[in-house]
């Protein structure tokens, strides 16, 4: 048995391989319960649509119960729904069982505190210590915790999302909703319908194994074709746990998190309500910083991960931030990233401005870039050994930025190159990726 380690967004791995095995997950649940203080407290537990979610849910529930912690089960709901329900239920914490955009054979565990925020680094370390194989074996308390089901969780969450856009209607609009066969398969179409739109569902028929398969935020081109075929006004494309958003315009043009943030800011600026500043990450395109500067909006980069964006936003008392992958935060509406809430917020600002989505998006011209992932048994070590190669490449005048970082969710090194020309970015990326693969030998 190996210890549980928190990455960029919780603990994640292949089901059947440590730490995604029943005994380790039970130990993790026990550790969470001990850190929370045991009996007299409750934890809200939600999940996405992966078949393995039943096993993970049962194991972590057993570990929590062993400490006297009560559990409230929501069934399949988006990650942000759990964050919201924690506050509504006055629970001590929230647990989301999901591997987000990963394939169905992976699963993971994310945690929220009693305020619906991602856990602090120190609390994560405390949980890791108690979940370690060398820690004392879990023991049952005299009176174990109870379990209940929040049967109305989905309906309450749908009402909440719709309430974040007052005096806004999508009546007369036709919208493709792609839920990636994941956690929002029921809620996302219902929310958009509640606002009056005609909804074309795509990726809304989960079978436990088809999450993120030929659909969702990693493969938005499938929904884009549906937008064109069905002559829709917009497309809302989510990932497996619905905290990512890719927007589609009426032509099926794919708008990532950078473009979505620009569209939001541009529309707000058109109505003289532009934010003072926004937060991106080291992966955000340099063109975004330039475009926002032209709108007199300050742009700050945080480390990768929506938790890092949220911390920077709170520190600066700002509201909006995003990652190119589609994590978009609107802290004036919800304390964590929610794909549907972000979509509604952007569309509300867009329609209030009187502009067309495709027209606004066309104003933003990203710097040519190419990215790839290289599998690595030890991503951190590979990144260290690549530093000299990257330094040499960065000295070339046509290169904008080169980002080399270990993934916090998968055993890969993530590479990104921005350059004045796409061909240059591709060539540099190929050289760095080749060197990264040689390091594996």
Coordinates of C-alpha atoms in Angstrom, one line a residue:
X1 CA 0.0 0.0 0.0
X2 CA 1.2 3.5 -0.8
X3 CA 0.1 6.7 0.8
X4 CA -2.5 9.1 -0.6
X5 CA -1.0 12.2 -2.1
X6 CA -3.0 15.4 -3.0
X7 CA -2.2 16.8 -6.4
X8 CA -3.4 20.0 -8.1
X9 CA -7.0 19.0 -7.6
X10 CA -7.4 16.2 -5.0
X11 CA -6.3 12.6 -5.2
X12 CA -6.6 10.8 -8.5
X13 CA -5.5 7.5 -10.0
X14 CA -6.5 4.3 -12.0
X15 CA -9.1 2.3 -10.3
X16 CA -7.7 -1.0 -8.9
X17 CA -4.3 0.5 -8.4
X18 CA -3.2 2.2 -5.2
X19 CA -4.6 4.6 -4.0
X20 CA -7.8 3.9 -5.8
X21 CA -8.5 0.6 -4.0
X22 CA -11.0 0.0 -1.2
X23 CA -8.7 -0.4 1.7
X24 CA -6.7 2.8 0.9
X25 CA -9.9 4.7 0.3
X26 CA -11.4 3.5 3.6
X27 CA -8.2 4.6 5.3
X28 CA -8.5 8.0 3.6
X29 CA -12.1 8.4 4.8
X30 CA -11.0 7.5 8.3
X31 CA -8.2 10.1 8.1
X32 CA -10.7 12.8 6.9
X33 CA -13.1 11.9 9.7
X34 CA -10.3 12.2 12.3
X35 CA -9.1 15.6 11.0
X36 CA -12.7 16.8 11.1
X37 CA -13.1 15.8 14.7
X38 CA -15.3 12.8 14.5
X39 CA -18.8 12.3 16.0
X40 CA -21.3 15.1 15.7
X41 CA -20.3 16.3 12.3
X42 CA -21.6 15.5 8.8
X43 CA -19.9 15.3 5.4
X44 CA -21.7 15.8 2.0
X45 CA -20.6 13.2 -0.6
X46 CA -21.3 13.5 -4.3
X47 CA -19.9 11.8 -7.4
X48 CA -19.9 11.7 -11.1
X49 CA -21.2 8.9 -13.3
X50 CA -18.2 6.5 -13.3
X51 CA -19.1 2.9 -12.5
X52 CA -16.3 2.8 -9.9
X53 CA -18.1 5.6 -8.0
X54 CA -20.2 3.0 -6.1
X55 CA -17.1 1.3 -4.8
X56 CA -15.3 4.6 -3.9
X57 CA -18.5 6.0 -2.3
X58 CA -19.0 2.9 -0.1
X59 CA -15.3 2.7 1.0
X60 CA -15.0 6.4 2.0
X61 CA -18.4 6.3 3.7
X62 CA -17.2 3.3 5.8
X63 CA -14.0 5.2 6.8
X64 CA -16.0 8.3 7.8
X65 CA -18.5 6.2 9.7
X66 CA -15.7 4.5 11.6
X67 CA -14.9 7.9 13.2
X68 CA -18.5 8.7 14.0
X69 CA -18.9 11.1 11.1
X70 CA -22.4 11.2 9.5
X71 CA -22.6 11.2 5.7
X72 CA -25.1 12.8 3.3
X73 CA -25.1 11.2 -0.1
X74 CA -26.2 13.3 -3.2
X75 CA -25.7 10.8 -6.0
X76 CA -24.3 12.2 -9.3
X77 CA -24.0 16.0 -9.2
X78 CA -21.5 18.5 -10.4
X79 CA -18.5 19.2 -8.2
X80 CA -19.7 22.7 -7.5
X81 CA -23.1 21.4 -6.3
X82 CA -21.3 19.7 -3.5
X83 CA -19.4 22.9 -2.6
X84 CA -22.8 24.7 -2.4
X85 CA -24.6 22.0 -0.5
X86 CA -21.9 21.9 2.1
X87 CA -22.9 25.4 3.1
X88 CA -26.6 24.8 2.8
X89 CA -26.5 21.7 5.0
X90 CA -24.0 23.4 7.4
X91 CA -21.8 20.4 7.0
X92 CA -18.2 20.1 8.1
X93 CA -16.9 19.2 4.7
X94 CA -17.7 18.0 1.2
X95 CA -16.2 15.1 -0.8
X96 CA -16.5 14.8 -4.6
X97 CA -15.8 11.4 -6.1
X98 CA -14.6 12.2 -9.7
X99 CA -11.6 12.1 -12.0
X100 CA -13.0 15.1 -13.9
X101 CA -11.8 15.0 -17.5
X102 CA -9.9 11.6 -17.1
X103 CA -11.1 8.4 -18.7
X104 CA -13.7 6.2 -16.9
X105 CA -11.1 3.8 -15.6
X106 CA -9.7 6.6 -13.4
X107 CA -11.3 8.0 -10.4
X108 CA -10.5 10.6 -7.7
X109 CA -11.4 12.4 -4.6
X110 CA -11.7 16.1 -4.1
X111 CA -12.5 17.8 -0.8
X112 CA -14.1 21.1 0.3
X113 CA -14.1 22.7 3.7
X114 CA -17.2 23.8 5.6
X115 CA -17.3 27.0 3.6
X116 CA -17.3 25.3 0.2
X117 CA -13.7 26.1 -0.5
X118 CA -10.8 23.8 -1.5
X119 CA -8.9 22.5 1.5
X120 CA -5.8 24.4 2.7
X121 CA -2.4 22.8 2.1
X122 CA -2.0 22.2 5.9
X123 CA -5.2 20.2 6.2
X124 CA -4.3 18.1 3.2
X125 CA -1.0 17.3 4.8
X126 CA -2.7 16.3 8.0
X127 CA -5.0 14.0 6.1
X128 CA -2.1 12.5 4.2
X129 CA -0.3 11.8 7.4
X130 CA -3.2 10.0 9.0
X131 CA -3.9 8.1 5.8
X132 CA -0.3 6.9 5.5
X133 CA 0.3 3.1 5.7
X134 CA 2.5 3.7 8.8
X135 CA -0.3 5.4 10.7
X136 CA -2.4 3.5 13.3
X137 CA -4.9 1.1 11.8
X138 CA -8.5 2.5 11.6
X139 CA -10.6 1.5 14.7
X140 CA -14.4 1.7 15.0
X141 CA -15.8 4.1 17.5
X142 CA -18.5 2.9 19.9
X143 CA -21.2 4.7 18.0
X144 CA -20.5 4.9 14.2
X145 CA -21.8 7.6 12.0
X146 CA -25.1 7.4 10.1
X147 CA -25.9 7.8 6.4
X148 CA -28.7 9.6 4.7
X149 CA -29.6 10.5 1.1
X150 CA -30.2 14.1 0.0
X151 CA -33.0 13.2 -2.4
X152 CA -33.7 16.9 -3.3
X153 CA -30.1 17.8 -3.9
X154 CA -30.4 18.0 -7.7
X155 CA -33.5 20.1 -7.7
X156 CA -32.1 22.5 -5.2
X157 CA -28.9 22.9 -7.1
X158 CA -30.8 23.5 -10.4
X159 CA -32.8 26.3 -8.7
X160 CA -29.6 27.8 -7.3
X161 CA -27.8 27.9 -10.7
X162 CA -30.8 29.6 -12.4
X163 CA -31.0 32.1 -9.6
X164 CA -27.4 33.4 -10.3
X165 CA -28.7 35.2 -13.4
X166 CA -31.7 37.4 -12.3
X167 CA -33.8 39.0 -15.1
X168 CA -32.2 36.9 -17.7
X169 CA -33.8 34.6 -20.2
X170 CA -32.7 32.3 -23.0
X171 CA -36.2 32.2 -24.5
X172 CA -36.0 32.0 -28.3
X173 CA -32.5 30.6 -28.1
X174 CA -31.5 27.0 -29.2
X175 CA -28.6 25.7 -27.2
X176 CA -26.6 22.5 -27.4
X177 CA -25.7 21.2 -23.9
X178 CA -22.9 18.6 -23.8
X179 CA -22.5 17.2 -20.3
X180 CA -19.7 14.7 -21.3
X181 CA -21.9 11.9 -20.1
X182 CA -20.8 13.0 -16.6
X183 CA -22.0 14.6 -13.4
X184 CA -24.2 17.3 -15.0
X185 CA -26.1 15.0 -17.4
X186 CA -29.4 15.7 -15.7
X187 CA -28.8 19.2 -14.2
X188 CA -27.2 21.1 -17.1
X189 CA -30.0 20.6 -19.6
X190 CA -32.6 21.3 -16.9
X191 CA -31.0 24.6 -15.9
X192 CA -30.8 25.8 -19.5
X193 CA -34.4 24.8 -20.1
X194 CA -35.5 26.5 -16.9
X195 CA -34.2 29.8 -18.5
X196 CA -36.4 29.2 -21.5
X197 CA -34.1 27.8 -24.1
X198 CA -34.7 25.0 -26.5
X199 CA -32.1 22.4 -25.5
X200 CA -30.4 19.9 -27.7
X201 CA -28.8 17.3 -25.4
X202 CA -25.5 15.7 -26.3
X203 CA -23.3 13.6 -24.0
X204 CA -26.2 13.3 -21.6
X205 CA -26.7 9.5 -21.6
X206 CA -24.1 8.1 -19.1
X207 CA -23.6 4.3 -18.8
X208 CA -20.8 4.3 -16.3
X209 CA -18.1 3.9 -18.9
X210 CA -18.7 6.6 -21.6
X211 CA -17.8 9.6 -19.5
X212 CA -15.7 12.0 -21.6
X213 CA -15.8 9.6 -24.6
X214 CA -16.3 11.5 -27.9
X215 CA -17.9 14.4 -26.1
X216 CA -17.2 17.0 -23.4
X217 CA -14.7 19.8 -22.9
X218 CA -11.7 17.8 -24.1
X219 CA -13.4 17.0 -27.4
X220 CA -15.7 19.9 -28.1
X221 CA -15.6 19.4 -31.9
X222 CA -18.3 16.8 -31.6
X223 CA -20.7 19.2 -30.0
X224 CA -19.6 21.9 -32.4
X225 CA -20.9 19.7 -35.3
X226 CA -24.2 19.3 -33.5
X227 CA -24.4 23.1 -33.2
X228 CA -24.0 23.5 -36.9
X229 CA -26.3 20.6 -37.8
X230 CA -29.1 21.8 -35.5
X231 CA -28.6 25.5 -36.3
X232 CA -28.2 26.4 -32.7
X233 CA -27.3 29.8 -31.2
X234 CA -24.8 28.5 -28.6
X235 CA -23.1 25.4 -27.3
X236 CA -22.3 24.8 -23.6
X237 CA -19.7 22.0 -23.3
X238 CA -18.7 20.6 -19.9
X239 CA -16.3 18.0 -18.6
X240 CA -17.0 14.9 -16.5
X241 CA -17.5 16.8 -13.2
X242 CA -18.9 20.0 -14.9
X243 CA -16.4 22.5 -13.5
X244 CA -14.9 23.2 -16.9
X245 CA -16.6 25.2 -19.7
X246 CA -16.0 25.4 -23.4
X247 CA -18.4 27.7 -25.2
X248 CA -19.5 27.4 -28.9
X249 CA -20.9 30.1 -31.0
X250 CA -23.5 29.7 -33.7
X251 CA -20.8 28.6 -36.3
X252 CA -19.5 26.0 -33.9
X253 CA -16.4 28.0 -33.2
X254 CA -14.7 26.6 -30.1
X255 CA -14.0 29.2 -27.3
X256 CA -11.6 28.1 -24.5
X257 CA -11.3 29.6 -21.1
X258 CA -9.0 32.4 -22.3
X259 CA -11.5 33.5 -24.9
X260 CA -14.5 33.1 -22.5
X261 CA -12.7 35.4 -20.0
X262 CA -12.1 38.0 -22.7
X263 CA -15.7 37.8 -23.9
X264 CA -17.0 38.4 -20.4
X265 CA -14.6 41.3 -19.8
X266 CA -15.3 42.9 -23.2
X267 CA -19.0 42.7 -22.7
X268 CA -18.8 44.2 -19.2
X269 CA -16.5 46.9 -20.4
X270 CA -19.1 47.8 -23.1
X271 CA -21.5 48.6 -20.4
X272 CA -19.0 50.5 -18.3
X273 CA -18.8 47.8 -15.7
X274 CA -15.4 46.2 -16.4
X275 CA -13.7 44.5 -13.5
X276 CA -10.5 46.2 -12.1
X277 CA -8.6 43.0 -12.6
X278 CA -8.8 39.3 -13.4
X279 CA -6.7 36.2 -12.7
X280 CA -5.3 33.7 -15.2
X281 CA -2.6 31.1 -14.9
X282 CA 0.9 30.5 -16.3
X283 CA -0.9 28.6 -19.1
X284 CA -3.0 31.6 -20.2
X285 CA -2.0 32.9 -23.6
X286 CA 0.1 36.1 -23.5
X287 CA -2.4 37.7 -25.9
X288 CA -5.0 37.6 -23.2
X289 CA -2.9 39.9 -21.0
X290 CA -2.4 42.3 -23.9
X291 CA -6.1 42.3 -24.8
X292 CA -7.2 42.9 -21.2
X293 CA -4.6 45.7 -20.9
X294 CA -6.3 47.5 -23.8
X295 CA -9.5 47.3 -21.8
X296 CA -7.7 48.8 -18.8
X297 CA -8.2 45.6 -16.9
X298 CA -5.2 44.3 -14.8
X299 CA -4.2 40.7 -15.5
X300 CA -2.4 38.5 -13.0
X301 CA -1.1 35.0 -13.4
X302 CA -1.4 32.3 -10.7
X303 CA -0.1 28.8 -10.6
X304 CA -2.2 26.1 -12.5
X305 CA -5.3 25.0 -10.6
X306 CA -8.6 26.8 -9.9
X307 CA -7.8 26.7 -6.1
X308 CA -4.8 29.0 -6.8
X309 CA -6.9 31.3 -9.0
X310 CA -9.5 31.5 -6.2
X311 CA -6.9 32.4 -3.6
X312 CA -5.5 35.1 -5.7
X313 CA -8.9 36.5 -6.4
X314 CA -9.8 36.6 -2.7
X315 CA -6.5 38.2 -1.8
X316 CA -7.1 41.0 -4.4
X317 CA -10.9 41.2 -3.8
X318 CA -11.6 40.5 -7.5
X319 CA -14.3 38.3 -8.9
X320 CA -13.3 36.7 -12.2
X321 CA -10.6 34.3 -13.3
X322 CA -10.0 31.4 -15.7
X323 CA -7.7 28.7 -17.0
X324 CA -7.5 28.0 -20.8
X325 CA -8.8 24.5 -20.0
X326 CA -12.1 26.0 -19.1
X327 CA -12.1 26.4 -15.3
X328 CA -13.9 29.8 -15.0
X329 CA -14.5 31.4 -11.6
X330 CA -17.2 34.0 -10.9
X331 CA -16.9 34.6 -7.2
X332 CA -19.8 37.0 -7.3
X333 CA -22.0 34.0 -8.1
X334 CA -20.3 31.0 -6.6
X335 CA -17.2 30.3 -4.5
X336 CA -15.9 27.6 -6.8
X337 CA -15.8 27.0 -10.6
X338 CA -19.0 25.8 -12.2
X339 CA -19.3 25.4 -15.9
X340 CA -23.0 26.1 -16.2
X341 CA -22.9 29.1 -13.9
X342 CA -20.0 30.5 -15.9
X343 CA -21.8 29.9 -19.2
X344 CA -24.9 31.7 -17.9
X345 CA -22.9 34.6 -16.6
X346 CA -21.1 35.1 -19.9
X347 CA -24.2 34.8 -22.0
X348 CA -26.0 37.2 -19.7
X349 CA -23.3 39.8 -20.2
X350 CA -23.2 39.1 -23.9
X351 CA -26.9 39.6 -24.5
X352 CA -27.0 42.7 -22.3
X353 CA -24.3 44.2 -24.5
X354 CA -26.2 43.5 -27.7
X355 CA -23.1 42.0 -29.3
X356 CA -22.8 38.6 -31.0
X357 CA -20.6 35.9 -29.5
X358 CA -18.7 35.1 -32.6
X359 CA -18.0 38.8 -33.3
X360 CA -16.6 39.5 -29.8
X361 CA -14.5 36.3 -29.8
X362 CA -13.0 37.3 -33.2
X363 CA -11.6 40.5 -31.6
X364 CA -9.3 38.3 -29.5
X365 CA -6.3 36.9 -31.4
X366 CA -4.2 34.5 -29.4
X367 CA -0.5 34.1 -29.9
X368 CA 0.2 30.9 -31.9
X369 CA 0.9 28.1 -29.5
X370 CA 1.2 24.3 -29.4
X371 CA 1.0 22.0 -26.5
X372 CA 1.4 18.3 -25.7
X373 CA 1.8 15.9 -22.8
X374 CA 4.7 13.4 -22.4
X375 CA 4.1 10.4 -20.2
X376 CA 6.6 10.3 -17.3
X377 CA 7.0 8.0 -14.3
X378 CA 8.6 11.0 -12.4
X379 CA 7.2 14.2 -14.0
X380 CA 9.0 16.5 -11.5
X381 CA 12.4 15.0 -12.3
X382 CA 11.9 15.2 -16.0
X383 CA 11.0 18.9 -15.7
X384 CA 14.2 19.5 -13.8
X385 CA 16.3 17.8 -16.4
X386 CA 14.6 19.7 -19.2
X387 CA 15.5 23.1 -17.8
X388 CA 18.7 23.5 -19.8
X389 CA 17.0 22.6 -23.1
X390 CA 14.2 25.0 -22.4
X391 CA 16.7 27.8 -21.5
X392 CA 18.4 27.4 -24.9
X393 CA 15.1 27.5 -26.8
X394 CA 13.9 30.6 -24.9
X395 CA 16.8 32.6 -26.1
X396 CA 15.5 32.6 -29.7
X397 CA 13.8 35.9 -30.6
X398 CA 10.8 34.3 -32.2
X399 CA 9.8 32.4 -29.0
X400 CA 7.3 34.0 -26.7
X401 CA 6.9 31.7 -23.8
X402 CA 7.8 28.0 -23.0
X403 CA 6.0 26.3 -20.1
X404 CA 7.2 23.0 -18.8
X405 CA 5.4 21.6 -15.8
X406 CA 4.5 18.4 -14.1
X407 CA 0.8 17.6 -14.2
X408 CA -1.0 17.6 -10.8
X409 CA -3.6 15.1 -12.0
X410 CA -1.8 12.6 -14.3
X411 CA 1.7 11.1 -14.7
X412 CA 2.7 13.4 -17.5
X413 CA 4.8 16.4 -18.2
X414 CA 2.8 19.2 -19.8
X415 CA 4.5 21.3 -22.5
X416 CA 3.4 24.6 -24.0
X417 CA 5.2 26.8 -26.5
X418 CA 4.1 30.2 -27.7
X419 CA 5.8 31.8 -30.7
X420 CA 5.3 34.4 -33.4
X421 CA 4.5 31.6 -35.9
X422 CA 2.7 28.4 -35.4
X423 CA 5.3 26.4 -37.3
X424 CA 8.0 27.7 -35.0
X425 CA 6.0 26.7 -31.9
X426 CA 5.4 23.2 -33.4
X427 CA 9.1 22.7 -34.1
X428 CA 10.3 23.9 -30.7
X429 CA 7.6 21.8 -29.0
X430 CA 8.7 18.7 -31.0
X431 CA 12.3 19.2 -29.9
X432 CA 11.5 19.6 -26.2
X433 CA 9.0 16.7 -26.3
X434 CA 11.7 14.5 -27.9
X435 CA 14.2 15.3 -25.2
X436 CA 11.6 14.6 -22.6
X437 CA 10.9 11.1 -24.0
X438 CA 14.7 10.4 -24.1
X439 CA 14.9 11.2 -20.4
X440 CA 12.5 8.3 -19.8
X441 CA 14.9 5.8 -21.4

